[in-house]
Amino acid sequence: MSDSEEESQERQLKIVLIGDGAAGKTSLASRFAQEAFGKQYKQTMGLDFFLKRITLPGNLNVTLQVWDIGGQTIGGKMLDKYIYGAQGILLVYDITNYQSFENLEDWYGAVKKANEESEVQPVIALVGNKIDLEHMRTVKADKHQRFCQENGLISHFVSAKTGDSVFLCFQRVAADILGVKLTKAEIEQSQRVVKADIVNYSQEPVARTVNPPRSSMCAVQ
Ligand SMILES: Nc1nc2c(ncn2[C@@H]2O[C@H](COP(=O)(O)OP(=O)(O)OP(=O)(O)O)[C@@H](O)[C@H]2O)c(=O)[nH]1
């Protein structure tokens, strides 16, 4: 392929992450762009940017410009401007926080308002984050699916902490925007195995019980 042909394959897409504060937008963006995760919560004031170059099937190089919008911008006058012109939107909520799911109506309303006059509508994904905390889930999966069906949204469940399905989510949105079809093999390749740390709980002497506990346990942290 010549240089000019290669350049013509390069695309840049604006992807916006919105949703309630602490839903995990910054964590998803930094997991995707930098393969990093921080346990410490640091509120995003206004917005932040991340860049990541990916290659889609057909050797299509795409740079994703990820706009991480602070949760407190809802109702503010800048939100419209941040959303405007986005080709992809990730509506993010925390599966352990029902309020963050309920408030998606407002976030989705802001998206519709910002695109009222646009000819081309963005690709929108509903993203349930923190699936590593499945045992604390308060938003049932069928509620999530219904919201997707009613509004024609792509559906994703991810964990910024473990990285589970994060790359796949961004890749799928980029592919949909560009009309690229991902094969089953490509989807499987993008799905990350959830990593579990081994925690050793056998430090204390064990009291005698009818069923003696095992000396170590495996926990997902
Ligand atoms: N267990 C778990 N914690 C997560 C996950 N994603 C984010 N967190 C934690 O949730 C808290 C909030 O994450 P942020 O990424 O800062 O949330 P945000 O949506 O960007 O918040 P704002 O900046 O206020 O809009 C942090 O303490 C993260 O470490 C996840 O997938 N699993």
PDB file of C-alpha atoms and ligand atoms in Angstrom:
ATOM      1  CA  MET A   1       0.000   0.000   0.000  1.00  0.00           C
ATOM      2  CA  SER A   2       1.365   3.486  -0.861  1.00  0.00           C
ATOM      3  CA  ASP A   3       1.754   6.212   1.800  1.00  0.00           C
ATOM      4  CA  SER A   4      -1.201   8.199   0.509  1.00  0.00           C
ATOM      5  CA  GLU A   5      -3.416   5.116   0.482  1.00  0.00           C
ATOM      6  CA  GLU A   6      -2.384   4.391   4.045  1.00  0.00           C
ATOM      7  CA  GLU A   7      -3.227   7.948   5.114  1.00  0.00           C
ATOM      8  CA  SER A   8      -6.641   7.773   3.519  1.00  0.00           C
ATOM      9  CA  GLN A   9      -7.372   4.746   5.748  1.00  0.00           C
ATOM     10  CA  GLU A  10      -6.780   6.844   8.902  1.00  0.00           C
ATOM     11  CA  ARG A  11      -9.914   8.077  10.630  1.00  0.00           C
ATOM     12  CA  GLN A  12     -10.561   9.997  13.810  1.00  0.00           C
ATOM     13  CA  LEU A  13     -13.744   9.512  15.833  1.00  0.00           C
ATOM     14  CA  LYS A  14     -15.154  11.506  18.728  1.00  0.00           C
ATOM     15  CA  ILE A  15     -16.496   9.201  21.427  1.00  0.00           C
ATOM     16  CA  VAL A  16     -18.179  10.779  24.453  1.00  0.00           C
ATOM     17  CA  LEU A  17     -18.626   9.090  27.855  1.00  0.00           C
ATOM     18  CA  ILE A  18     -21.486  10.382  29.985  1.00  0.00           C
ATOM     19  CA  GLY A  19     -23.345   9.203  33.067  1.00  0.00           C
ATOM     20  CA  ASP A  20     -23.547   9.867  36.796  1.00  0.00           C
ATOM     21  CA  GLY A  21     -20.534  10.758  38.923  1.00  0.00           C
ATOM     22  CA  ALA A  22     -18.595   7.684  40.128  1.00  0.00           C
ATOM     23  CA  ALA A  23     -20.184   5.397  37.504  1.00  0.00           C
ATOM     24  CA  GLY A  24     -16.652   4.748  36.245  1.00  0.00           C
ATOM     25  CA  LYS A  25     -16.253   6.851  33.076  1.00  0.00           C
ATOM     26  CA  THR A  26     -12.685   7.984  33.799  1.00  0.00           C
ATOM     27  CA  SER A  27     -11.789   4.439  34.814  1.00  0.00           C
ATOM     28  CA  LEU A  28     -13.171   3.046  31.539  1.00  0.00           C
ATOM     29  CA  ALA A  29     -11.346   5.651  29.471  1.00  0.00           C
ATOM     30  CA  SER A  30      -8.034   5.047  31.206  1.00  0.00           C
ATOM     31  CA  ARG A  31      -8.463   1.258  31.098  1.00  0.00           C
ATOM     32  CA  PHE A  32      -9.076   1.494  27.353  1.00  0.00           C
ATOM     33  CA  ALA A  33      -6.428   4.099  26.473  1.00  0.00           C
ATOM     34  CA  GLN A  34      -3.717   3.346  29.041  1.00  0.00           C
ATOM     35  CA  GLU A  35      -4.426  -0.171  30.307  1.00  0.00           C
ATOM     36  CA  ALA A  36      -4.551   1.316  33.817  1.00  0.00           C
ATOM     37  CA  PHE A  37      -6.962   1.361  36.753  1.00  0.00           C
ATOM     38  CA  GLY A  38      -6.914   3.413  39.964  1.00  0.00           C
ATOM     39  CA  LYS A  39      -8.985   2.529  43.021  1.00  0.00           C
ATOM     40  CA  GLN A  40      -8.966   6.124  44.242  1.00  0.00           C
ATOM     41  CA  TYR A  41     -11.994   8.205  43.167  1.00  0.00           C
ATOM     42  CA  LYS A  42     -11.024  11.589  41.738  1.00  0.00           C
ATOM     43  CA  GLN A  43     -13.981  13.571  40.427  1.00  0.00           C
ATOM     44  CA  THR A  44     -13.607  14.858  36.862  1.00  0.00           C
ATOM     45  CA  MET A  45     -14.145  18.611  36.779  1.00  0.00           C
ATOM     46  CA  GLY A  46     -15.592  19.519  33.396  1.00  0.00           C
ATOM     47  CA  LEU A  47     -13.986  17.084  31.010  1.00  0.00           C
ATOM     48  CA  ASP A  48     -10.855  15.120  30.190  1.00  0.00           C
ATOM     49  CA  PHE A  49      -9.464  13.675  26.964  1.00  0.00           C
ATOM     50  CA  PHE A  50      -7.886  10.365  26.046  1.00  0.00           C
ATOM     51  CA  LEU A  51      -6.561   9.197  22.672  1.00  0.00           C
ATOM     52  CA  LYS A  52      -6.224   5.634  21.468  1.00  0.00           C
ATOM     53  CA  ARG A  53      -5.421   4.239  18.047  1.00  0.00           C
ATOM     54  CA  ILE A  54      -6.986   0.929  17.123  1.00  0.00           C
ATOM     55  CA  THR A  55      -7.073  -1.179  13.981  1.00  0.00           C
ATOM     56  CA  LEU A  56     -10.389  -2.493  12.737  1.00  0.00           C
ATOM     57  CA  PRO A  57     -10.841  -5.388  10.296  1.00  0.00           C
ATOM     58  CA  GLY A  58      -9.711  -4.492   6.777  1.00  0.00           C
ATOM     59  CA  ASN A  59      -6.582  -2.844   8.218  1.00  0.00           C
ATOM     60  CA  LEU A  60      -8.562   0.269   9.044  1.00  0.00           C
ATOM     61  CA  ASN A  61      -6.636   2.474  11.459  1.00  0.00           C
ATOM     62  CA  VAL A  62      -8.845   4.591  13.652  1.00  0.00           C
ATOM     63  CA  THR A  63      -7.928   7.080  16.364  1.00  0.00           C
ATOM     64  CA  LEU A  64     -10.555   7.335  19.047  1.00  0.00           C
ATOM     65  CA  GLN A  65     -10.717  10.706  20.733  1.00  0.00           C
ATOM     66  CA  VAL A  66     -12.394   9.828  24.014  1.00  0.00           C
ATOM     67  CA  TRP A  67     -14.160  12.680  25.826  1.00  0.00           C
ATOM     68  CA  ASP A  68     -14.619  11.835  29.497  1.00  0.00           C
ATOM     69  CA  ILE A  69     -17.343  14.146  30.770  1.00  0.00           C
ATOM     70  CA  GLY A  70     -17.646  14.811  34.515  1.00  0.00           C
ATOM     71  CA  GLY A  71     -20.888  13.548  36.072  1.00  0.00           C
ATOM     72  CA  GLN A  72     -21.691  16.932  37.622  1.00  0.00           C
ATOM     73  CA  THR A  73     -22.121  18.534  34.183  1.00  0.00           C
ATOM     74  CA  ILE A  74     -25.738  17.280  33.955  1.00  0.00           C
ATOM     75  CA  GLY A  75     -28.063  20.270  33.747  1.00  0.00           C
ATOM     76  CA  GLY A  76     -25.130  22.594  33.015  1.00  0.00           C
ATOM     77  CA  LYS A  77     -24.901  24.687  29.881  1.00  0.00           C
ATOM     78  CA  MET A  78     -21.672  23.105  28.598  1.00  0.00           C
ATOM     79  CA  LEU A  79     -23.019  19.546  28.282  1.00  0.00           C
ATOM     80  CA  ASP A  80     -24.712  20.191  24.926  1.00  0.00           C
ATOM     81  CA  LYS A  81     -21.439  21.480  23.516  1.00  0.00           C
ATOM     82  CA  TYR A  82     -19.451  18.500  24.766  1.00  0.00           C
ATOM     83  CA  ILE A  83     -21.896  16.019  23.215  1.00  0.00           C
ATOM     84  CA  TYR A  84     -22.327  17.909  19.948  1.00  0.00           C
ATOM     85  CA  GLY A  85     -20.568  16.295  16.995  1.00  0.00           C
ATOM     86  CA  ALA A  86     -19.859  12.982  18.750  1.00  0.00           C
ATOM     87  CA  GLN A  87     -20.079   9.983  16.440  1.00  0.00           C
ATOM     88  CA  GLY A  88     -20.264   7.596  19.384  1.00  0.00           C
ATOM     89  CA  ILE A  89     -21.750   7.931  22.860  1.00  0.00           C
ATOM     90  CA  LEU A  90     -21.294   5.628  25.836  1.00  0.00           C
ATOM     91  CA  LEU A  91     -24.079   5.991  28.399  1.00  0.00           C
ATOM     92  CA  VAL A  92     -22.348   4.653  31.499  1.00  0.00           C
ATOM     93  CA  TYR A  93     -23.943   3.529  34.768  1.00  0.00           C
ATOM     94  CA  ASP A  94     -22.827   1.483  37.759  1.00  0.00           C
ATOM     95  CA  ILE A  95     -24.664  -1.868  38.037  1.00  0.00           C
ATOM     96  CA  THR A  96     -24.479  -1.616  41.850  1.00  0.00           C
ATOM     97  CA  ASN A  97     -26.076   1.843  41.939  1.00  0.00           C
ATOM     98  CA  TYR A  98     -29.727   1.922  40.847  1.00  0.00           C
ATOM     99  CA  GLN A  99     -29.875   5.711  40.895  1.00  0.00           C
ATOM    100  CA  SER A 100     -27.121   5.877  38.265  1.00  0.00           C
ATOM    101  CA  PHE A 101     -29.333   3.733  35.992  1.00  0.00           C
ATOM    102  CA  GLU A 102     -32.467   5.810  36.638  1.00  0.00           C
ATOM    103  CA  ASN A 103     -30.601   9.018  35.879  1.00  0.00           C
ATOM    104  CA  LEU A 104     -29.734   7.710  32.409  1.00  0.00           C
ATOM    105  CA  GLU A 105     -33.089   9.098  31.258  1.00  0.00           C
ATOM    106  CA  ASP A 106     -31.691  12.583  31.872  1.00  0.00           C
ATOM    107  CA  TRP A 107     -28.367  11.815  30.200  1.00  0.00           C
ATOM    108  CA  TYR A 108     -30.099  10.260  27.218  1.00  0.00           C
ATOM    109  CA  GLY A 109     -32.407  13.296  27.070  1.00  0.00           C
ATOM    110  CA  ALA A 110     -29.342  15.535  26.852  1.00  0.00           C
ATOM    111  CA  VAL A 111     -27.991  13.416  23.967  1.00  0.00           C
ATOM    112  CA  LYS A 112     -31.272  13.663  22.050  1.00  0.00           C
ATOM    113  CA  LYS A 113     -31.416  17.424  22.612  1.00  0.00           C
ATOM    114  CA  ALA A 114     -27.828  17.961  21.435  1.00  0.00           C
ATOM    115  CA  ASN A 115     -28.560  15.988  18.258  1.00  0.00           C
ATOM    116  CA  GLU A 116     -31.998  17.433  17.533  1.00  0.00           C
ATOM    117  CA  GLU A 117     -30.856  19.131  14.385  1.00  0.00           C
ATOM    118  CA  SER A 118     -28.131  16.721  13.277  1.00  0.00           C
ATOM    119  CA  GLU A 119     -28.637  14.765  10.094  1.00  0.00           C
ATOM    120  CA  VAL A 120     -26.379  11.933  11.220  1.00  0.00           C
ATOM    121  CA  GLN A 121     -27.238  10.435  14.588  1.00  0.00           C
ATOM    122  CA  PRO A 122     -24.496   9.038  16.854  1.00  0.00           C
ATOM    123  CA  VAL A 123     -24.075   5.356  17.656  1.00  0.00           C
ATOM    124  CA  ILE A 124     -25.081   4.974  21.305  1.00  0.00           C
ATOM    125  CA  ALA A 125     -24.118   2.174  23.682  1.00  0.00           C
ATOM    126  CA  LEU A 126     -25.595   1.453  27.090  1.00  0.00           C
ATOM    127  CA  VAL A 127     -22.692   0.434  29.313  1.00  0.00           C
ATOM    128  CA  GLY A 128     -23.268  -1.307  32.659  1.00  0.00           C
ATOM    129  CA  ASN A 129     -19.949  -0.948  34.502  1.00  0.00           C
ATOM    130  CA  LYS A 130     -18.452  -2.717  37.589  1.00  0.00           C
ATOM    131  CA  ILE A 131     -19.485  -6.267  36.674  1.00  0.00           C
ATOM    132  CA  ASP A 132     -16.673  -7.469  38.936  1.00  0.00           C
ATOM    133  CA  LEU A 133     -19.170  -6.505  41.685  1.00  0.00           C
ATOM    134  CA  GLU A 134     -21.878  -8.819  40.332  1.00  0.00           C
ATOM    135  CA  HIS A 135     -22.760  -9.924  43.900  1.00  0.00           C
ATOM    136  CA  MET A 136     -23.733  -6.287  44.652  1.00  0.00           C
ATOM    137  CA  ARG A 137     -25.789  -5.757  41.493  1.00  0.00           C
ATOM    138  CA  THR A 138     -28.981  -3.719  41.987  1.00  0.00           C
ATOM    139  CA  VAL A 139     -29.858  -3.139  38.313  1.00  0.00           C
ATOM    140  CA  LYS A 140     -31.278  -6.327  36.816  1.00  0.00           C
ATOM    141  CA  ALA A 141     -29.900  -7.277  33.405  1.00  0.00           C
ATOM    142  CA  ASP A 142     -33.413  -7.380  31.894  1.00  0.00           C
ATOM    143  CA  LYS A 143     -33.988  -3.715  32.850  1.00  0.00           C
ATOM    144  CA  HIS A 144     -30.768  -2.893  31.009  1.00  0.00           C
ATOM    145  CA  GLN A 145     -31.843  -4.933  27.959  1.00  0.00           C
ATOM    146  CA  ARG A 146     -35.281  -3.303  27.881  1.00  0.00           C
ATOM    147  CA  PHE A 147     -33.729   0.168  27.867  1.00  0.00           C
ATOM    148  CA  CYS A 148     -31.541  -0.912  24.929  1.00  0.00           C
ATOM    149  CA  GLN A 149     -34.457  -2.382  22.968  1.00  0.00           C
ATOM    150  CA  GLU A 150     -36.737   0.590  23.568  1.00  0.00           C
ATOM    151  CA  ASN A 151     -34.115   3.042  22.371  1.00  0.00           C
ATOM    152  CA  GLY A 152     -32.156   1.017  19.813  1.00  0.00           C
ATOM    153  CA  LEU A 153     -28.907   1.065  21.799  1.00  0.00           C
ATOM    154  CA  ILE A 154     -25.931  -1.297  21.708  1.00  0.00           C
ATOM    155  CA  SER A 155     -25.621  -3.231  24.973  1.00  0.00           C
ATOM    156  CA  HIS A 156     -22.446  -3.804  26.975  1.00  0.00           C
ATOM    157  CA  PHE A 157     -21.521  -5.036  30.432  1.00  0.00           C
ATOM    158  CA  VAL A 158     -17.954  -4.222  31.422  1.00  0.00           C
ATOM    159  CA  SER A 159     -15.520  -3.842  34.281  1.00  0.00           C
ATOM    160  CA  ALA A 160     -12.969  -1.051  34.195  1.00  0.00           C
ATOM    161  CA  LYS A 161     -11.315  -2.744  37.154  1.00  0.00           C
ATOM    162  CA  THR A 162     -10.611  -6.116  35.556  1.00  0.00           C
ATOM    163  CA  GLY A 163     -10.704  -4.844  31.957  1.00  0.00           C
ATOM    164  CA  ASP A 164     -13.475  -7.301  31.118  1.00  0.00           C
ATOM    165  CA  SER A 165     -15.040  -6.383  27.720  1.00  0.00           C
ATOM    166  CA  VAL A 166     -13.764  -2.773  27.824  1.00  0.00           C
ATOM    167  CA  PHE A 167     -11.795  -2.931  24.582  1.00  0.00           C
ATOM    168  CA  LEU A 168     -14.636  -4.805  22.892  1.00  0.00           C
ATOM    169  CA  CYS A 169     -17.097  -2.073  23.862  1.00  0.00           C
ATOM    170  CA  PHE A 170     -15.054   0.753  22.287  1.00  0.00           C
ATOM    171  CA  GLN A 171     -14.146  -1.411  19.292  1.00  0.00           C
ATOM    172  CA  ARG A 172     -17.798  -2.302  18.662  1.00  0.00           C
ATOM    173  CA  VAL A 173     -18.906   1.346  18.785  1.00  0.00           C
ATOM    174  CA  ALA A 174     -16.108   2.390  16.382  1.00  0.00           C
ATOM    175  CA  ALA A 175     -16.951  -0.497  14.040  1.00  0.00           C
ATOM    176  CA  ASP A 176     -20.657   0.403  14.036  1.00  0.00           C
ATOM    177  CA  ILE A 177     -19.894   4.051  13.278  1.00  0.00           C
ATOM    178  CA  LEU A 178     -17.772   3.040  10.296  1.00  0.00           C
ATOM    179  CA  GLY A 179     -20.097   0.262   9.155  1.00  0.00           C
ATOM    180  CA  VAL A 180     -17.465  -2.416   9.759  1.00  0.00           C
ATOM    181  CA  LYS A 181     -18.675  -5.866  10.741  1.00  0.00           C
ATOM    182  CA  LEU A 182     -16.713  -7.675  13.450  1.00  0.00           C
ATOM    183  CA  THR A 183     -16.451 -11.432  13.070  1.00  0.00           C
ATOM    184  CA  LYS A 184     -17.181 -13.794  15.966  1.00  0.00           C
ATOM    185  CA  ALA A 185     -13.458 -14.564  16.220  1.00  0.00           C
ATOM    186  CA  GLU A 186     -12.606 -10.858  16.468  1.00  0.00           C
ATOM    187  CA  ILE A 187     -15.213 -10.359  19.182  1.00  0.00           C
ATOM    188  CA  GLU A 188     -13.881 -13.319  21.152  1.00  0.00           C
ATOM    189  CA  GLN A 189     -10.323 -12.072  20.795  1.00  0.00           C
ATOM    190  CA  SER A 190     -11.293  -8.692  22.262  1.00  0.00           C
ATOM    191  CA  GLN A 191     -12.959 -10.207  25.301  1.00  0.00           C
ATOM    192  CA  ARG A 192     -10.607 -10.267  28.232  1.00  0.00           C
ATOM    193  CA  VAL A 193     -10.520 -13.054  30.765  1.00  0.00           C
ATOM    194  CA  VAL A 194     -11.440 -11.755  34.215  1.00  0.00           C
ATOM    195  CA  LYS A 195      -8.373 -11.877  36.392  1.00  0.00           C
ATOM    196  CA  ALA A 196      -8.732 -13.125  39.964  1.00  0.00           C
ATOM    197  CA  ASP A 197      -6.159 -12.637  42.692  1.00  0.00           C
ATOM    198  CA  ILE A 198      -5.434 -15.485  45.069  1.00  0.00           C
ATOM    199  CA  VAL A 199      -5.992 -14.386  48.643  1.00  0.00           C
ATOM    200  CA  ASN A 200      -4.512 -16.478  51.405  1.00  0.00           C
ATOM    201  CA  TYR A 201      -6.781 -16.541  54.445  1.00  0.00           C
ATOM    202  CA  SER A 202      -4.832 -19.234  56.310  1.00  0.00           C
ATOM    203  CA  GLN A 203      -2.749 -16.964  58.579  1.00  0.00           C
ATOM    204  CA  GLU A 204      -4.848 -17.504  61.739  1.00  0.00           C
ATOM    205  CA  PRO A 205      -5.074 -20.874  63.522  1.00  0.00           C
ATOM    206  CA  VAL A 206      -8.284 -22.579  62.441  1.00  0.00           C
ATOM    207  CA  ALA A 207     -10.875 -23.587  65.073  1.00  0.00           C
ATOM    208  CA  ARG A 208     -12.225 -27.124  64.745  1.00  0.00           C
ATOM    209  CA  THR A 209     -15.509 -27.332  62.847  1.00  0.00           C
ATOM    210  CA  VAL A 210     -17.615 -30.133  61.415  1.00  0.00           C
ATOM    211  CA  ASN A 211     -16.480 -29.223  57.879  1.00  0.00           C
ATOM    212  CA  PRO A 212     -12.935 -27.901  58.240  1.00  0.00           C
ATOM    213  CA  PRO A 213     -12.384 -24.833  56.033  1.00  0.00           C
ATOM    214  CA  ARG A 214      -9.876 -25.012  53.211  1.00  0.00           C
ATOM    215  CA  SER A 215      -6.500 -23.421  53.824  1.00  0.00           C
ATOM    216  CA  SER A 216      -6.845 -20.835  51.036  1.00  0.00           C
ATOM    217  CA  MET A 217      -9.564 -19.235  48.958  1.00  0.00           C
ATOM    218  CA  CYS A 218      -9.773 -17.688  45.533  1.00  0.00           C
ATOM    219  CA  ALA A 219     -11.443 -14.287  45.488  1.00  0.00           C
ATOM    220  CA  VAL A 220     -12.134 -11.828  42.732  1.00  0.00           C
ATOM    221  CA  GLN A 221     -10.944  -8.448  43.998  1.00  0.00           C
TER     222      GLN A 221
HETATM  223  N1  LIG B   1     -15.040  -2.362  41.575  1.00  0.00           N
HETATM  224  C1  LIG B   1     -14.991  -1.472  40.572  1.00  0.00           C
HETATM  225  N2  LIG B   1     -14.763  -0.168  40.832  1.00  0.00           N
HETATM  226  C2  LIG B   1     -14.724   0.684  39.788  1.00  0.00           C
HETATM  227  C3  LIG B   1     -14.904   0.271  38.442  1.00  0.00           C
HETATM  228  N3  LIG B   1     -14.828   1.365  37.653  1.00  0.00           N
HETATM  229  C4  LIG B   1     -14.600   2.393  38.466  1.00  0.00           C
HETATM  230  N4  LIG B   1     -14.532   2.009  39.756  1.00  0.00           N
HETATM  231  C5  LIG B   1     -14.310   2.868  40.927  1.00  0.00           C
HETATM  232  O1  LIG B   1     -15.398   3.773  41.040  1.00  0.00           O
HETATM  233  C6  LIG B   1     -14.950   5.051  41.487  1.00  0.00           C
HETATM  234  C7  LIG B   1     -15.395   6.112  40.488  1.00  0.00           C
HETATM  235  O2  LIG B   1     -14.726   5.906  39.248  1.00  0.00           O
HETATM  236  P1  LIG B   1     -14.477   7.083  38.192  1.00  0.00           P
HETATM  237  O3  LIG B   1     -13.930   6.448  36.974  1.00  0.00           O
HETATM  238  O4  LIG B   1     -13.675   8.186  38.797  1.00  0.00           O
HETATM  239  O5  LIG B   1     -15.972   7.594  37.960  1.00  0.00           O
HETATM  240  P2  LIG B   1     -16.497   8.749  36.978  1.00  0.00           P
HETATM  241  O6  LIG B   1     -17.734   8.238  36.352  1.00  0.00           O
HETATM  242  O7  LIG B   1     -15.410   9.189  36.061  1.00  0.00           O
HETATM  243  O8  LIG B   1     -16.860   9.915  38.030  1.00  0.00           O
HETATM  244  P3  LIG B   1     -16.974  11.516  37.764  1.00  0.00           P
HETATM  245  O9  LIG B   1     -15.610  12.015  37.441  1.00  0.00           O
HETATM  246  O10 LIG B   1     -17.482  12.058  39.076  1.00  0.00           O
HETATM  247  O11 LIG B   1     -17.974  11.733  36.664  1.00  0.00           O
HETATM  248  C8  LIG B   1     -13.435   4.942  41.634  1.00  0.00           C
HETATM  249  O12 LIG B   1     -13.145   4.695  42.994  1.00  0.00           O
HETATM  250  C9  LIG B   1     -13.058   3.736  40.780  1.00  0.00           C
HETATM  251  O13 LIG B   1     -11.903   3.081  41.253  1.00  0.00           O
HETATM  252  C10 LIG B   1     -15.126  -1.127  38.197  1.00  0.00           C
HETATM  253  O14 LIG B   1     -15.296  -1.610  37.078  1.00  0.00           O
HETATM  254  N5  LIG B   1     -15.167  -1.939  39.307  1.00  0.00           N
END
